[in-house]
PDB file of C-alpha atoms in Angstrom:
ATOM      1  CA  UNK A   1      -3.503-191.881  38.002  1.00 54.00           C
ATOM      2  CA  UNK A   2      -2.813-189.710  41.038  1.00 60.00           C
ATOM      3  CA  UNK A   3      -2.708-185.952  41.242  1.00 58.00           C
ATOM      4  CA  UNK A   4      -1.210-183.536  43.595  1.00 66.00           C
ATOM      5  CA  UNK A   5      -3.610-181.050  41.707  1.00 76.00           C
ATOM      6  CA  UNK A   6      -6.929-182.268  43.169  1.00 85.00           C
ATOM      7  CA  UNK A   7      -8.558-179.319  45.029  1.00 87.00           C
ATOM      8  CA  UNK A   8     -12.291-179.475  46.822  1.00 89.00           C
ATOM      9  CA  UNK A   9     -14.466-178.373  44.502  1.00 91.00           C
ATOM     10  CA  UNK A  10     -16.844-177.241  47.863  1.00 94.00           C
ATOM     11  CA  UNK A  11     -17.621-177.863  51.392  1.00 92.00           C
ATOM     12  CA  UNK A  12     -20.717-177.742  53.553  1.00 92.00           C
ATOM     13  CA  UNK A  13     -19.655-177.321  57.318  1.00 89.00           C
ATOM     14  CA  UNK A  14     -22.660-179.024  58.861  1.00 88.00           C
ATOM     15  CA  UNK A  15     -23.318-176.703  62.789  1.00 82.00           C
ATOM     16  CA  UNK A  16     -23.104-178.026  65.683  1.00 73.00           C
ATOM     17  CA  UNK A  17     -20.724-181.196  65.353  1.00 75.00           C
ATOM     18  CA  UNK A  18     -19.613-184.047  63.083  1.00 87.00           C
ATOM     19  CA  UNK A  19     -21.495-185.817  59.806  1.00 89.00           C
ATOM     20  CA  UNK A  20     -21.317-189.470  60.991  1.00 86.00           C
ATOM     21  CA  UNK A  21     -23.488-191.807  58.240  1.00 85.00           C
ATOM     22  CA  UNK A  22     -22.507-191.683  54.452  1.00 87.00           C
ATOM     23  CA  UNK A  23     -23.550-189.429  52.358  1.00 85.00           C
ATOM     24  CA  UNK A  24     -26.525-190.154  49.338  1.00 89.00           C
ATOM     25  CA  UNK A  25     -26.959-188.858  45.940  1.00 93.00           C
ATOM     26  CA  UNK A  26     -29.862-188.562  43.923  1.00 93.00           C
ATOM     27  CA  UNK A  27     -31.467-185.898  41.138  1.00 90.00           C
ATOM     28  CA  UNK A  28     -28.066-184.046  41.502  1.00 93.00           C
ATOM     29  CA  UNK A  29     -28.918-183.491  45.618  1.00 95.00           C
ATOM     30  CA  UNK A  30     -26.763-185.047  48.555  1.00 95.00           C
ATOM     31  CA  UNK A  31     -28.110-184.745  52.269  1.00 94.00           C
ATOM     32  CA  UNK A  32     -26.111-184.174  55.112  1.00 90.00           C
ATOM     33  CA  UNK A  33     -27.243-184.841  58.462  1.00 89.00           C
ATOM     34  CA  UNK A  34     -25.260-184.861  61.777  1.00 84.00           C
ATOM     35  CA  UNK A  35     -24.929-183.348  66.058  1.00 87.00           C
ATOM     36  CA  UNK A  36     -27.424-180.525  64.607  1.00 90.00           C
ATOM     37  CA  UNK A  37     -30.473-182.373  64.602  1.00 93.00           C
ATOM     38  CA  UNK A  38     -31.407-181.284  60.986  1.00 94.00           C
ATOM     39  CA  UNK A  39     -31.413-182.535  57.619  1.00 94.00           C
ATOM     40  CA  UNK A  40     -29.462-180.440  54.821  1.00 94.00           C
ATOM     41  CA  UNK A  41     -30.439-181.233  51.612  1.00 95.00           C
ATOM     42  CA  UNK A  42     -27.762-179.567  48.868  1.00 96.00           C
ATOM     43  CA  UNK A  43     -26.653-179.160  45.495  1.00 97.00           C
ATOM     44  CA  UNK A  44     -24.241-182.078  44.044  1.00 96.00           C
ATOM     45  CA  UNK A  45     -22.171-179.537  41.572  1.00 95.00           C
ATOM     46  CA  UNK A  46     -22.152-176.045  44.053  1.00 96.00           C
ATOM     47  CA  UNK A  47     -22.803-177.295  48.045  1.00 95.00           C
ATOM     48  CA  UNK A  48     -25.283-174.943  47.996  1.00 96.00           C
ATOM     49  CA  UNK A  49     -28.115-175.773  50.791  1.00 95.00           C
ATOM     50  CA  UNK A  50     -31.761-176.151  48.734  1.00 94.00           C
ATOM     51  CA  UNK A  51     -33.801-176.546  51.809  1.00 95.00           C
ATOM     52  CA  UNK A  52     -33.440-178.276  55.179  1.00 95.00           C
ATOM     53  CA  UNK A  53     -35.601-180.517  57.779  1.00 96.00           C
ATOM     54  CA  UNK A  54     -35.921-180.223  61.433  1.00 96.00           C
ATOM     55  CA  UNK A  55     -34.980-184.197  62.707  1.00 96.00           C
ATOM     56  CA  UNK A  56     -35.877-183.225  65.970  1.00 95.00           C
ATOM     57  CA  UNK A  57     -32.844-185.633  66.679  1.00 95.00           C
ATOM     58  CA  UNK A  58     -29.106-186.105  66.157  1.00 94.00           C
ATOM     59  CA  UNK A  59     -28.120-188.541  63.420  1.00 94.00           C
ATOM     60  CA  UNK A  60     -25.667-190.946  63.453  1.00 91.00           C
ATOM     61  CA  UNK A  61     -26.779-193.271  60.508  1.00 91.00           C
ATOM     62  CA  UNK A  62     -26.905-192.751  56.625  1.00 92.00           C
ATOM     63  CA  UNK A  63     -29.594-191.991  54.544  1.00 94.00           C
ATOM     64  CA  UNK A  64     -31.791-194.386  52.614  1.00 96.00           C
ATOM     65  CA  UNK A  65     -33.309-192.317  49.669  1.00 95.00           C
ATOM     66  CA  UNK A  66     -36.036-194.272  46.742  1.00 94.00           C
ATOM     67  CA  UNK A  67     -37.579-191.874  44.583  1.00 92.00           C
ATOM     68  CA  UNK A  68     -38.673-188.824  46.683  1.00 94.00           C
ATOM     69  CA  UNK A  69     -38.269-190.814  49.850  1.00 96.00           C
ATOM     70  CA  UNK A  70     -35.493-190.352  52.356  1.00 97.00           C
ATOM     71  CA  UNK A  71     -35.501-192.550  55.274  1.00 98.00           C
ATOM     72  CA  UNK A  72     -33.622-192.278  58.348  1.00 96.00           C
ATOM     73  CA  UNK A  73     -33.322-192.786  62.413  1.00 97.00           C
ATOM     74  CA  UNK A  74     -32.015-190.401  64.857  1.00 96.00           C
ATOM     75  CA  UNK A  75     -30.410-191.072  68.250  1.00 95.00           C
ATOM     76  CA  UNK A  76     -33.849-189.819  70.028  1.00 96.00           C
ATOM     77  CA  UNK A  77     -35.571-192.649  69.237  1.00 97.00           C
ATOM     78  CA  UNK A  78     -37.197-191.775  65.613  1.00 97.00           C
ATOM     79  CA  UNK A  79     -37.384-192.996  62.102  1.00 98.00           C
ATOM     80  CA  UNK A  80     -38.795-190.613  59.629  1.00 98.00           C
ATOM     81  CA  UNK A  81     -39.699-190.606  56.257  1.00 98.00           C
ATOM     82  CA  UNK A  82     -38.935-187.277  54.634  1.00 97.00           C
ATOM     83  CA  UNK A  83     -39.807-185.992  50.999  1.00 97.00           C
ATOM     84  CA  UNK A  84     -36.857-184.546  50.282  1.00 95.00           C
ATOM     85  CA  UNK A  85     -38.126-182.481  47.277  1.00 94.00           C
ATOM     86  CA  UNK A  86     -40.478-180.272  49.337  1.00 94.00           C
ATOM     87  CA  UNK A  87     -38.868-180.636  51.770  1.00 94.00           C
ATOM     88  CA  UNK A  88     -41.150-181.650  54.664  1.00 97.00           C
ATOM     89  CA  UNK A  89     -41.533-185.082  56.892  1.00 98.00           C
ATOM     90  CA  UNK A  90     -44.029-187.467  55.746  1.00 98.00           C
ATOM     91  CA  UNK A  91     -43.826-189.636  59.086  1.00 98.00           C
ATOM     92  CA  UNK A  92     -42.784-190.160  62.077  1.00 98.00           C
ATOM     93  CA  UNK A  93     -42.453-193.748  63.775  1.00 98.00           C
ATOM     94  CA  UNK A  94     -41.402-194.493  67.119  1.00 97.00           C
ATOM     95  CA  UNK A  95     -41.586-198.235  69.178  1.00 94.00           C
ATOM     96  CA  UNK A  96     -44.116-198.150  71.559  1.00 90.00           C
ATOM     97  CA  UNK A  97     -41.964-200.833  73.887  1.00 88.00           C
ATOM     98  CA  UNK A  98     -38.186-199.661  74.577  1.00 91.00           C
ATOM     99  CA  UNK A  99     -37.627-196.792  72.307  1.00 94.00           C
ATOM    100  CA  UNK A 100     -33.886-196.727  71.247  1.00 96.00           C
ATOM    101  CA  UNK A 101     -31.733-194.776  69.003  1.00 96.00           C
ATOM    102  CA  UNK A 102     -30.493-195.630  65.692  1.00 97.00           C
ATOM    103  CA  UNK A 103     -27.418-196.427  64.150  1.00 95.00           C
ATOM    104  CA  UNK A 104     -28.452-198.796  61.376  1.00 96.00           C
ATOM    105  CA  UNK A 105     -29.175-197.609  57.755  1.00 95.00           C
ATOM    106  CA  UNK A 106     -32.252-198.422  56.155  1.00 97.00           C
ATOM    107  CA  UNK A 107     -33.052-200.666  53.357  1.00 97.00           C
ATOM    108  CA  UNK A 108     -36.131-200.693  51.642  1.00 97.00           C
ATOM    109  CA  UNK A 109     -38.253-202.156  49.267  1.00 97.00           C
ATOM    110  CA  UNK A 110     -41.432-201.165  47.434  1.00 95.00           C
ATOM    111  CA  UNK A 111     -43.777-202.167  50.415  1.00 97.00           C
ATOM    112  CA  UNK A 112     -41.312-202.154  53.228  1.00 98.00           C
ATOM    113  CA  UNK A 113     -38.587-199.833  55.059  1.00 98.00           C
ATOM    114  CA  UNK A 114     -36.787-202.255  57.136  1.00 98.00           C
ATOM    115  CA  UNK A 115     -34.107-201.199  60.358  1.00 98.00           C
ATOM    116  CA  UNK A 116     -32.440-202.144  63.010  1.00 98.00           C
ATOM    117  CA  UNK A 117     -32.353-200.664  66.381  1.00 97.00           C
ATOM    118  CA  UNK A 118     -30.673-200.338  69.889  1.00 97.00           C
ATOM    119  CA  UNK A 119     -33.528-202.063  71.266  1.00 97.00           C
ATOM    120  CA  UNK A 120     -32.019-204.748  70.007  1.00 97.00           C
ATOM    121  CA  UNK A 121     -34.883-205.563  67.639  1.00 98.00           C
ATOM    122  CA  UNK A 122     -35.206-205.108  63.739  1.00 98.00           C
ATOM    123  CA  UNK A 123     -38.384-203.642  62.366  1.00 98.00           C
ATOM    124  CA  UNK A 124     -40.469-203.547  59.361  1.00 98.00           C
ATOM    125  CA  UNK A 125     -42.424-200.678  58.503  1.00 98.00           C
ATOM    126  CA  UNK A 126     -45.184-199.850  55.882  1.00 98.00           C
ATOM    127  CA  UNK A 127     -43.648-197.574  53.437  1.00 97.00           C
ATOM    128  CA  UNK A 128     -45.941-195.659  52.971  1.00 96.00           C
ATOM    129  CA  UNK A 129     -48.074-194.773  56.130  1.00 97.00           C
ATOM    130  CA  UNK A 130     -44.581-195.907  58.609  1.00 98.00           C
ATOM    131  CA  UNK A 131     -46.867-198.553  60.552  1.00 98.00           C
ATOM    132  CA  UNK A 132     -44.439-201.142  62.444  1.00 97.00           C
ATOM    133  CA  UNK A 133     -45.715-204.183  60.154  1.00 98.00           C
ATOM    134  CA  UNK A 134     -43.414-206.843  61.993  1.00 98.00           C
ATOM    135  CA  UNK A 135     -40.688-206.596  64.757  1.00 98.00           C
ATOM    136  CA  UNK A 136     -37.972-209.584  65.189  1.00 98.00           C
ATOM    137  CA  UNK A 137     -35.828-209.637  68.721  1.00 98.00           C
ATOM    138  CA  UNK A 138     -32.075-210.428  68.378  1.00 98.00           C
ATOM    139  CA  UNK A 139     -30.194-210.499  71.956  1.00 97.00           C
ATOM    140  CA  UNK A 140     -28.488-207.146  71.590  1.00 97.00           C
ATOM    141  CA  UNK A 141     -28.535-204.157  69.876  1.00 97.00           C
ATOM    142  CA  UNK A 142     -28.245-203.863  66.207  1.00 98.00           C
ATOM    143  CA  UNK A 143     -25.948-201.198  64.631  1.00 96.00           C
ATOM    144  CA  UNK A 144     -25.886-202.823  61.474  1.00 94.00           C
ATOM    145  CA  UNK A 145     -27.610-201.954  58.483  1.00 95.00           C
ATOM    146  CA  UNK A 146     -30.136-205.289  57.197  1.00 97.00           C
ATOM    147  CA  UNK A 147     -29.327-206.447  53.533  1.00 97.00           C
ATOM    148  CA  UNK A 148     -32.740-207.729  51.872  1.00 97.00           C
ATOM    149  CA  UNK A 149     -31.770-210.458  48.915  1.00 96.00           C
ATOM    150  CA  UNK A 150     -34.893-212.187  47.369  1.00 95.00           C
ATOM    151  CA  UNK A 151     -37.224-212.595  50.014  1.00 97.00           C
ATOM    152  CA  UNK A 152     -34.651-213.050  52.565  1.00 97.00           C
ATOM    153  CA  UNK A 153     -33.484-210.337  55.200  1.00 98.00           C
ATOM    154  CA  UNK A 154     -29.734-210.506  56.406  1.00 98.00           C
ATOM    155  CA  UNK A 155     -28.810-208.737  59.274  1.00 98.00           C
ATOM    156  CA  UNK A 156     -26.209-209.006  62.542  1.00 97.00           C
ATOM    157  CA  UNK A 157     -26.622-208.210  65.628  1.00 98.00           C
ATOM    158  CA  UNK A 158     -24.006-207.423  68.420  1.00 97.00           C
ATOM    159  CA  UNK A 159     -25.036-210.750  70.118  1.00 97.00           C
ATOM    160  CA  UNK A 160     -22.461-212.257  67.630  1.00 97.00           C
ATOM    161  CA  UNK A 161     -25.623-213.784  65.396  1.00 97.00           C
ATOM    162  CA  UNK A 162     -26.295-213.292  61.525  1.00 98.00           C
ATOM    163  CA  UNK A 163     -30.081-213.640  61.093  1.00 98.00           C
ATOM    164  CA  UNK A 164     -31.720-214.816  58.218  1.00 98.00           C
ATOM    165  CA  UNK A 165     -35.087-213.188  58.233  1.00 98.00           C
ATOM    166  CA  UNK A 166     -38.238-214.186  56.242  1.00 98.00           C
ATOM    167  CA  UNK A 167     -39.081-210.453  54.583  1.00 98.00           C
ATOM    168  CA  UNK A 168     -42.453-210.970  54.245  1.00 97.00           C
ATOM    169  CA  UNK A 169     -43.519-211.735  57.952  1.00 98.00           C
ATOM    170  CA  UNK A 170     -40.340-210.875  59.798  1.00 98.00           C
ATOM    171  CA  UNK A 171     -39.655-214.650  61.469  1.00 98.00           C
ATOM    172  CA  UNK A 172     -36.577-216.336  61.610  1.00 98.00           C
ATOM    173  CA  UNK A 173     -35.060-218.973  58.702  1.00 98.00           C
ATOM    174  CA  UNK A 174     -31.624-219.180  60.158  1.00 97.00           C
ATOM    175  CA  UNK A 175     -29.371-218.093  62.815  1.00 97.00           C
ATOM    176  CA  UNK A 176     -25.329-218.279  62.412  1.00 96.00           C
ATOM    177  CA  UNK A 177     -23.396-217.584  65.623  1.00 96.00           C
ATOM    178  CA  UNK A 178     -20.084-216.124  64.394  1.00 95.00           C
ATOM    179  CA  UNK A 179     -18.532-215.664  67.952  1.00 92.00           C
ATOM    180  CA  UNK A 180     -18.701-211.732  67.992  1.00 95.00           C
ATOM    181  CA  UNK A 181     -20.179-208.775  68.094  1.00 96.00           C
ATOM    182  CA  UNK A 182     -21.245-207.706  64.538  1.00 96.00           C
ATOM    183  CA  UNK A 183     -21.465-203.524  63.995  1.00 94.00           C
ATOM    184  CA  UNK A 184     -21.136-204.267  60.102  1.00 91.00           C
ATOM    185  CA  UNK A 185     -23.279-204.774  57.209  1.00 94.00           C
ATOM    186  CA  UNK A 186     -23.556-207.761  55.039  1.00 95.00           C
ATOM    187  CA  UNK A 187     -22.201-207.630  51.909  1.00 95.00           C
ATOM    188  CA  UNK A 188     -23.888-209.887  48.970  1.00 94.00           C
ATOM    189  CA  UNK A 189     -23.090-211.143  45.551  1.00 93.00           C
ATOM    190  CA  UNK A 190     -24.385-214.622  44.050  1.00 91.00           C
ATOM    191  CA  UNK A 191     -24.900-216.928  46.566  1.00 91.00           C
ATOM    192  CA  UNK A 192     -21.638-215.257  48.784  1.00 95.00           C
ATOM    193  CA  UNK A 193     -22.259-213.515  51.856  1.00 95.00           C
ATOM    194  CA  UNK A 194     -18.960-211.348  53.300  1.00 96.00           C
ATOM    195  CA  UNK A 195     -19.593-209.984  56.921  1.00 95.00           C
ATOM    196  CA  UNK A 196     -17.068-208.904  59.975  1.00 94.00           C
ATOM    197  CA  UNK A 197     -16.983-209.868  63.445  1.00 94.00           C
ATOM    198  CA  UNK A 198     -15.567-207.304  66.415  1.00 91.00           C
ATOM    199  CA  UNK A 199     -13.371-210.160  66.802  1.00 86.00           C
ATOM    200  CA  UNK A 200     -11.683-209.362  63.306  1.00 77.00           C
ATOM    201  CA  UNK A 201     -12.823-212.585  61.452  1.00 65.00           C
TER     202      UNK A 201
END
């Protein structure tokens, strides 16, 4: 049922410009990162900030957070891990060939923090130490976010391609050309795969 009595309960005006990438909630914490280059980490029930990270980049993607681990790119060319509890970044990882900025969310697993970049590539990286384990080109750029089902990576690329990705060593099972640019993520449930084109199909 609807309500015209619904009021904010709080708000966290991030400085310096706009809060592009969804927020994440874990341990009763959301973290807010946007055009200020930093990571505010906050409490769910005030909007009080706990403690805050230097990104040394603005942010235009949302947070991947397992356990203590928050992992996220920034538009100067980074991926960090951050433990969010201390709060204090745990690595830093930048590609040695082409360094782009990130718009794609991360998805990870217990070995592996996969992304996708403007370098038109999607990486792999140890989860623990951020070492670039594999690398896969795509044509163009890839906003993205990857979807990892089984042992399977899905991910699209503006070159108008959905790539099916082996997870394990990062090379190609399948390619689908679906006739334009793709900015959005796969969506996955059973054996059905739901994904838009810039083409609207």
């Amino acid at each position: 049922m609807c309500s015209s009595d619904l009021k904010p309960r709080w708000k966290f005006k991030v400085p310096g410009g706009p809060v592009l990438g969804s927020p994440a909630v874990v341990a009763n914490r959301t973290f807010a990162a946007g055009c200020d280059s930093t990571l505010h980490v906050l409490d769910v029930e005030t909007g009080r900030e706990i403690g805050s990270v230097d990104l040394g980049g603005q942010v235009g993607a949302s947070a991947a957070v397992v356990g203590d681990q928050l992992y996220l790119g920034t538009m100067t060319n980074q991926f960090l891990a951050i433990d969010w509890q201390k709060p204090a970044v745990v690595w830093t990882w930048e590609a040695d060939n082409r360094p782009s900025p990130f718009y794609s969310s991360a998805t990870v697993t217990e070995a592996l923090v996969v992304v996708g970049s403007r370098d038109k590539n999607v990486h792999a990286l140890d989860r623990k130490t951020g070492r670039m384990v594999w690398s896969f080109p795509t044509r163009d750029k890839v906003d993205g976010s990857p979807v990892i089902v089984g042992s399977r990576v899905y991910v699209g690329s503006t070159d108008g391609n959905l790539y099916v990705l082996d997870l394990a060593r990062g090379s190609q099972i399948q390619k689908l050309e679906l006739g334009g640019g793709i900015l959005a993520s796969p969506a996955v449930s059973g054996d059905c795969l739901v994904i838009g084109t810039k083409k609207g199909i």
